[in-house]
């Protein structure tokens, strides 16, 4: 494990200058969905974390999307206690991997205090990398796991709303909440999720004038105490970033940019939005507070 304190490299402020993202928000932010175990971060993961912290993104939840990445997410959370947290679950793309052995391993992972949610799990009928029936079974099993361990669910849904909501409704009474991560749907889907009691995760999709413009209006309908912010990096680099990083890789340092776009769309001060969404994330995932000004 690399200690953050004996680093002789550039400090967080210098790192932040390498990837400018606009002004530091007046309130700390939590990136609730970052695929930080992804190999695109292998060369500079510690700098990614430092840049994010310098930009006010003080904590992050590292997404697990298969057994291996869930293990990796937990390992990252252990290396950065209080700053990084993890989810443990299997993405619908990998639904056929949800065997009894994999479920036993996920069960073990969810016993760890750094694992704050089960997922990402759900249904994806857009890419169809796994048969629908396998996806539904894997979703059921992970919702059962979430009910057993008492942790919220981190949900993925694409082009599968009817099946998704039917399965989720069946398990909902036994669950302790959840988030519809990377929400990109329409008004009817949003109403349905809000009515059920889900939190809504908004990514840089909202910055995409070609396919995300509808979200500018829809985010106004999300109660502040259920609006969460995420980058979903390395994916979904906000399209309106100026300048764009040459790598086109998304990273948590851009979360303040997404927060500013969401706040603008809601006609709210950025600080109020940041404060509310951070509180909402802490409440849902039971993430402890951290001293905003504490050095890395
Ligand atoms: Zn997803």
Short mmCIF file of C-alpha atoms and ligand atoms in Angstrom, two decimals:
data_model
loop_
_atom_site.label_atom_id
_atom_site.label_comp_id
_atom_site.label_asym_id
_atom_site.label_seq_id
_atom_site.Cartn_x
_atom_site.Cartn_y
_atom_site.Cartn_z
CA UNK A 1 0.00 0.00 0.00
CA UNK A 2 1.28 3.41 -0.91
CA UNK A 3 1.03 5.94 1.89
CA UNK A 4 -0.49 9.23 0.87
CA UNK A 5 1.62 11.11 3.37
CA UNK A 6 5.12 10.32 2.25
CA UNK A 7 4.51 11.07 -1.40
CA UNK A 8 7.23 13.28 -2.84
CA UNK A 9 5.36 13.99 -6.07
CA UNK A 10 3.32 17.06 -6.82
CA UNK A 11 0.74 17.99 -4.19
CA UNK A 12 -2.99 17.77 -4.78
CA UNK A 13 -3.25 21.39 -5.92
CA UNK A 14 -0.62 20.87 -8.60
CA UNK A 15 -2.31 17.63 -9.67
CA UNK A 16 -5.62 19.44 -9.91
CA UNK A 17 -4.07 22.05 -12.16
CA UNK A 18 -3.06 19.29 -14.57
CA UNK A 19 -6.71 18.49 -15.14
CA UNK A 20 -8.66 21.67 -14.61
CA UNK A 21 -12.32 21.20 -13.91
CA UNK A 22 -13.50 24.65 -12.94
CA UNK A 23 -13.82 26.06 -9.46
CA UNK A 24 -13.68 23.86 -6.40
CA UNK A 25 -17.21 23.48 -5.05
CA UNK A 26 -18.00 25.21 -1.79
CA UNK A 27 -19.22 21.92 -0.33
CA UNK A 28 -17.63 18.46 -0.61
CA UNK A 29 -18.90 16.00 -3.20
CA UNK A 30 -19.11 12.21 -3.25
CA UNK A 31 -18.72 10.34 -6.53
CA UNK A 32 -21.13 7.47 -5.91
CA UNK A 33 -20.18 5.54 -9.08
CA UNK A 34 -16.59 5.33 -10.28
CA UNK A 35 -15.11 2.22 -11.90
CA UNK A 36 -11.75 2.94 -10.31
CA UNK A 37 -10.58 -0.67 -10.57
CA UNK A 38 -10.68 -0.30 -14.38
CA UNK A 39 -7.29 -0.81 -16.01
CA UNK A 40 -7.36 2.64 -17.62
CA UNK A 41 -6.45 3.95 -14.14
CA UNK A 42 -3.63 1.46 -13.52
CA UNK A 43 -0.85 3.90 -14.38
CA UNK A 44 -1.99 6.84 -12.26
CA UNK A 45 -4.73 5.75 -9.83
CA UNK A 46 -3.26 7.61 -6.85
CA UNK A 47 -3.06 10.82 -8.89
CA UNK A 48 -6.69 10.37 -9.97
CA UNK A 49 -7.72 10.14 -6.31
CA UNK A 50 -5.55 13.12 -5.32
CA UNK A 51 -6.83 15.30 -8.17
CA UNK A 52 -10.40 14.46 -7.21
CA UNK A 53 -9.79 15.32 -3.55
CA UNK A 54 -8.16 18.62 -4.50
CA UNK A 55 -11.27 19.43 -6.57
CA UNK A 56 -13.53 18.75 -3.57
CA UNK A 57 -14.53 15.19 -4.43
CA UNK A 58 -13.67 13.95 -0.98
CA UNK A 59 -15.08 10.42 -1.11
CA UNK A 60 -15.97 7.89 -3.78
CA UNK A 61 -17.77 4.59 -4.10
CA UNK A 62 -15.81 2.24 -6.33
CA UNK A 63 -18.13 0.16 -8.49
CA UNK A 64 -17.80 -3.60 -8.53
CA UNK A 65 -19.28 -5.13 -11.68
CA UNK A 66 -18.07 -8.75 -11.47
CA UNK A 67 -16.44 -10.87 -8.76
CA UNK A 68 -12.94 -9.77 -9.72
CA UNK A 69 -13.71 -6.05 -9.91
CA UNK A 70 -15.67 -6.26 -6.65
CA UNK A 71 -12.60 -7.76 -4.97
CA UNK A 72 -10.46 -5.04 -6.53
CA UNK A 73 -12.90 -2.33 -5.39
CA UNK A 74 -12.72 -3.62 -1.81
CA UNK A 75 -8.95 -3.72 -1.96
CA UNK A 76 -8.87 -0.07 -3.10
CA UNK A 77 -11.26 0.89 -0.31
CA UNK A 78 -8.95 -0.78 2.21
CA UNK A 79 -5.98 1.16 0.86
CA UNK A 80 -7.85 4.47 1.27
CA UNK A 81 -9.90 4.09 4.44
CA UNK A 82 -12.60 6.68 4.96
CA UNK A 83 -12.09 8.03 1.47
CA UNK A 84 -12.95 5.11 -0.84
CA UNK A 85 -15.82 2.66 -0.42
CA UNK A 86 -16.89 -0.24 -2.62
CA UNK A 87 -19.88 -2.04 -4.04
CA UNK A 88 -19.96 -5.80 -4.56
CA UNK A 89 -22.04 -7.25 -7.34
CA UNK A 90 -22.31 -8.55 -10.88
CA UNK A 91 -23.41 -6.37 -13.80
CA UNK A 92 -26.15 -7.85 -16.02
CA UNK A 93 -23.59 -8.13 -18.84
CA UNK A 94 -21.92 -10.84 -16.73
CA UNK A 95 -25.15 -12.42 -15.45
CA UNK A 96 -24.09 -15.95 -16.41
CA UNK A 97 -21.21 -15.63 -13.93
CA UNK A 98 -23.63 -15.48 -10.99
CA UNK A 99 -23.08 -19.06 -9.87
CA UNK A 100 -23.55 -20.43 -6.35
CA UNK A 101 -19.80 -20.01 -5.80
CA UNK A 102 -19.89 -16.40 -7.01
CA UNK A 103 -22.84 -15.66 -4.73
CA UNK A 104 -20.96 -17.15 -1.79
CA UNK A 105 -18.04 -14.88 -2.57
CA UNK A 106 -20.30 -11.82 -2.92
CA UNK A 107 -21.86 -12.72 0.42
CA UNK A 108 -18.40 -12.69 2.01
CA UNK A 109 -17.58 -9.34 0.40
CA UNK A 110 -20.78 -7.73 1.67
CA UNK A 111 -19.74 -8.56 5.24
CA UNK A 112 -16.87 -6.09 4.93
CA UNK A 113 -17.64 -2.64 6.36
CA UNK A 114 -16.06 -0.90 3.34
CA UNK A 115 -18.65 -2.53 1.05
CA UNK A 116 -21.58 -0.13 1.22
CA UNK A 117 -23.91 -1.54 -1.45
CA UNK A 118 -24.81 -4.61 -3.47
CA UNK A 119 -24.35 -4.09 -7.21
CA UNK A 120 -24.05 -3.00 -9.73
CA UNK A 121 -26.85 -5.32 -10.58
CA UNK A 122 -29.96 -5.09 -12.69
CA UNK A 123 -31.03 -5.67 -16.28
CA UNK A 124 -29.61 -4.55 -19.62
CA UNK A 125 -31.67 -5.47 -22.69
CA UNK A 126 -29.81 -2.92 -24.81
CA UNK A 127 -26.47 -4.65 -25.19
CA UNK A 128 -27.85 -8.13 -24.48
CA UNK A 129 -24.47 -9.57 -23.53
CA UNK A 130 -26.29 -12.16 -21.39
CA UNK A 131 -29.61 -13.97 -22.03
CA UNK A 132 -32.58 -12.19 -20.44
CA UNK A 133 -33.53 -15.13 -18.24
CA UNK A 134 -29.98 -15.33 -16.86
CA UNK A 135 -30.11 -11.59 -16.20
CA UNK A 136 -33.40 -11.87 -14.33
CA UNK A 137 -32.14 -14.76 -12.19
CA UNK A 138 -28.88 -12.94 -11.38
CA UNK A 139 -30.90 -9.84 -10.43
CA UNK A 140 -33.20 -11.83 -8.11
CA UNK A 141 -30.26 -13.49 -6.38
CA UNK A 142 -28.47 -10.18 -5.77
CA UNK A 143 -31.60 -8.49 -4.45
CA UNK A 144 -31.99 -11.41 -2.05
CA UNK A 145 -28.38 -10.91 -1.01
CA UNK A 146 -29.00 -7.20 -0.40
CA UNK A 147 -31.99 -8.06 1.77
CA UNK A 148 -29.91 -10.56 3.78
CA UNK A 149 -26.97 -8.22 4.36
CA UNK A 150 -29.11 -5.13 4.91
CA UNK A 151 -27.18 -2.96 2.46
CA UNK A 152 -28.70 -0.80 -0.30
CA UNK A 153 -28.62 -1.77 -3.97
CA UNK A 154 -26.69 -0.05 -6.78
CA UNK A 155 -28.88 -0.57 -9.81
CA UNK A 156 -28.29 -0.65 -13.55
CA UNK A 157 -31.20 -0.62 -16.00
CA UNK A 158 -31.21 -0.15 -19.73
CA UNK A 159 -34.10 -0.86 -22.13
CA UNK A 160 -35.64 -3.24 -19.59
CA UNK A 161 -37.82 -1.02 -17.44
CA UNK A 162 -40.92 -3.26 -17.18
CA UNK A 163 -39.06 -6.41 -16.05
CA UNK A 164 -36.71 -4.38 -13.90
CA UNK A 165 -39.41 -2.60 -11.93
CA UNK A 166 -41.50 -5.78 -11.55
CA UNK A 167 -38.57 -7.68 -10.02
CA UNK A 168 -37.50 -4.75 -7.89
CA UNK A 169 -41.04 -4.24 -6.53
CA UNK A 170 -41.15 -7.88 -5.48
CA UNK A 171 -38.04 -7.48 -3.32
CA UNK A 172 -38.44 -3.85 -2.28
CA UNK A 173 -40.14 -4.41 1.10
CA UNK A 174 -37.09 -6.40 2.27
CA UNK A 175 -34.52 -3.91 0.95
CA UNK A 176 -32.91 -0.93 2.67
CA UNK A 177 -33.04 1.40 -0.33
CA UNK A 178 -31.10 1.81 -3.51
CA UNK A 179 -30.05 4.05 -6.34
CA UNK A 180 -30.94 3.93 -10.02
CA UNK A 181 -27.37 4.54 -11.11
CA UNK A 182 -26.66 6.53 -14.29
CA UNK A 183 -30.28 7.44 -14.86
CA UNK A 184 -30.84 8.24 -18.54
CA UNK A 185 -34.55 7.38 -18.90
CA UNK A 186 -37.67 9.42 -19.47
CA UNK A 187 -40.29 11.03 -17.27
CA UNK A 188 -42.40 7.90 -16.76
CA UNK A 189 -39.42 5.83 -15.60
CA UNK A 190 -38.33 8.59 -13.27
CA UNK A 191 -41.79 8.89 -11.70
CA UNK A 192 -41.86 5.13 -11.21
CA UNK A 193 -38.47 5.08 -9.46
CA UNK A 194 -39.31 8.04 -7.26
CA UNK A 195 -42.64 6.55 -6.31
CA UNK A 196 -40.91 3.33 -5.27
CA UNK A 197 -38.42 5.26 -3.14
CA UNK A 198 -35.19 5.00 -5.11
CA UNK A 199 -32.48 7.60 -5.17
CA UNK A 200 -31.43 8.76 -8.65
CA UNK A 201 -27.81 8.85 -9.85
CA UNK A 202 -27.01 11.55 -12.41
CA UNK A 203 -23.85 11.33 -14.55
CA UNK A 204 -22.27 13.47 -17.25
CA UNK A 205 -24.91 12.06 -19.59
CA UNK A 206 -26.77 15.27 -18.71
CA UNK A 207 -23.93 17.22 -20.39
CA UNK A 208 -24.59 15.51 -23.73
CA UNK A 209 -26.70 17.82 -25.87
CA UNK A 210 -27.47 15.01 -28.36
CA UNK A 211 -28.94 12.38 -26.04
CA UNK A 212 -29.04 13.86 -22.53
CA UNK A 213 -30.88 17.15 -23.02
CA UNK A 214 -34.14 15.73 -21.60
CA UNK A 215 -32.38 15.27 -18.25
CA UNK A 216 -31.99 19.04 -17.87
CA UNK A 217 -35.73 19.24 -17.35
CA UNK A 218 -36.15 15.92 -15.50
CA UNK A 219 -33.56 16.64 -12.77
CA UNK A 220 -35.84 19.41 -11.53
CA UNK A 221 -38.32 16.73 -10.46
CA UNK A 222 -35.88 14.81 -8.25
CA UNK A 223 -36.15 15.74 -4.56
CA UNK A 224 -32.78 17.09 -3.41
CA UNK A 225 -32.50 14.44 -0.70
CA UNK A 226 -32.59 11.71 -3.36
CA UNK A 227 -30.33 13.19 -6.02
CA UNK A 228 -26.88 11.59 -6.19
CA UNK A 229 -23.96 12.51 -8.44
CA UNK A 230 -21.55 10.19 -10.20
CA UNK A 231 -19.03 10.20 -13.02
CA UNK A 232 -19.21 6.50 -14.01
CA UNK A 233 -15.59 6.99 -15.08
CA UNK A 234 -13.71 5.99 -17.13
CA UNK A 235 -16.89 6.07 -19.21
CA UNK A 236 -19.15 9.02 -20.04
CA UNK A 237 -16.69 11.90 -20.20
CA UNK A 238 -18.94 15.01 -20.10
CA UNK A 239 -19.24 16.09 -23.73
CA UNK A 240 -19.17 19.80 -22.97
CA UNK A 241 -15.87 19.81 -21.06
CA UNK A 242 -13.49 22.50 -22.28
CA UNK A 243 -10.74 21.59 -22.87
CA UNK A 244 -11.27 17.85 -23.28
CA UNK A 245 -8.50 15.62 -21.94
CA UNK A 246 -6.61 14.07 -24.87
CA UNK A 247 -7.22 10.59 -23.42
CA UNK A 248 -11.03 11.09 -23.39
CA UNK A 249 -10.95 9.22 -20.09
CA UNK A 250 -13.49 10.36 -17.52
CA UNK A 251 -12.41 10.66 -13.90
CA UNK A 252 -13.86 11.94 -10.60
CA UNK A 253 -12.14 15.33 -10.89
CA UNK A 254 -14.92 16.20 -13.36
CA UNK A 255 -17.72 15.63 -10.83
CA UNK A 256 -17.87 19.35 -9.89
CA UNK A 257 -18.52 20.09 -13.56
CA UNK A 258 -21.47 17.67 -13.59
CA UNK A 259 -22.70 19.12 -10.30
CA UNK A 260 -22.59 22.63 -11.77
CA UNK A 261 -24.64 21.55 -14.80
CA UNK A 262 -27.23 19.83 -12.56
CA UNK A 263 -27.42 22.85 -10.23
CA UNK A 264 -27.86 25.16 -13.21
CA UNK A 265 -30.64 22.98 -14.60
CA UNK A 266 -32.42 23.06 -11.23
CA UNK A 267 -31.87 26.78 -10.76
CA UNK A 268 -30.07 26.12 -7.49
CA UNK A 269 -26.79 27.40 -6.11
CA UNK A 270 -24.05 24.81 -6.73
CA UNK A 271 -23.24 24.79 -3.03
CA UNK A 272 -26.78 23.85 -2.01
CA UNK A 273 -26.87 21.02 -4.52
CA UNK A 274 -23.45 19.73 -3.43
CA UNK A 275 -24.44 19.82 0.22
CA UNK A 276 -27.75 18.03 -0.35
CA UNK A 277 -26.36 15.33 -2.65
CA UNK A 278 -23.45 14.61 -0.31
CA UNK A 279 -25.84 14.31 2.62
CA UNK A 280 -28.08 12.04 0.54
CA UNK A 281 -25.14 9.78 -0.34
CA UNK A 282 -24.00 9.59 3.28
CA UNK A 283 -27.51 8.69 4.41
CA UNK A 284 -28.16 5.99 1.80
CA UNK A 285 -24.75 4.30 1.98
CA UNK A 286 -23.94 5.08 5.64
CA UNK A 287 -20.74 6.84 4.68
CA UNK A 288 -19.10 8.70 7.56
CA UNK A 289 -18.19 12.36 7.28
CA UNK A 290 -14.67 13.47 6.50
CA UNK A 291 -12.88 16.73 7.24
CA UNK A 292 -13.17 18.59 3.93
CA UNK A 293 -9.93 20.47 4.49
CA UNK A 294 -7.95 17.52 5.77
CA UNK A 295 -4.89 17.05 3.60
CA UNK A 296 -4.45 13.79 1.77
ZN1 LIG B 1 -24.17 0.80 -15.14
#
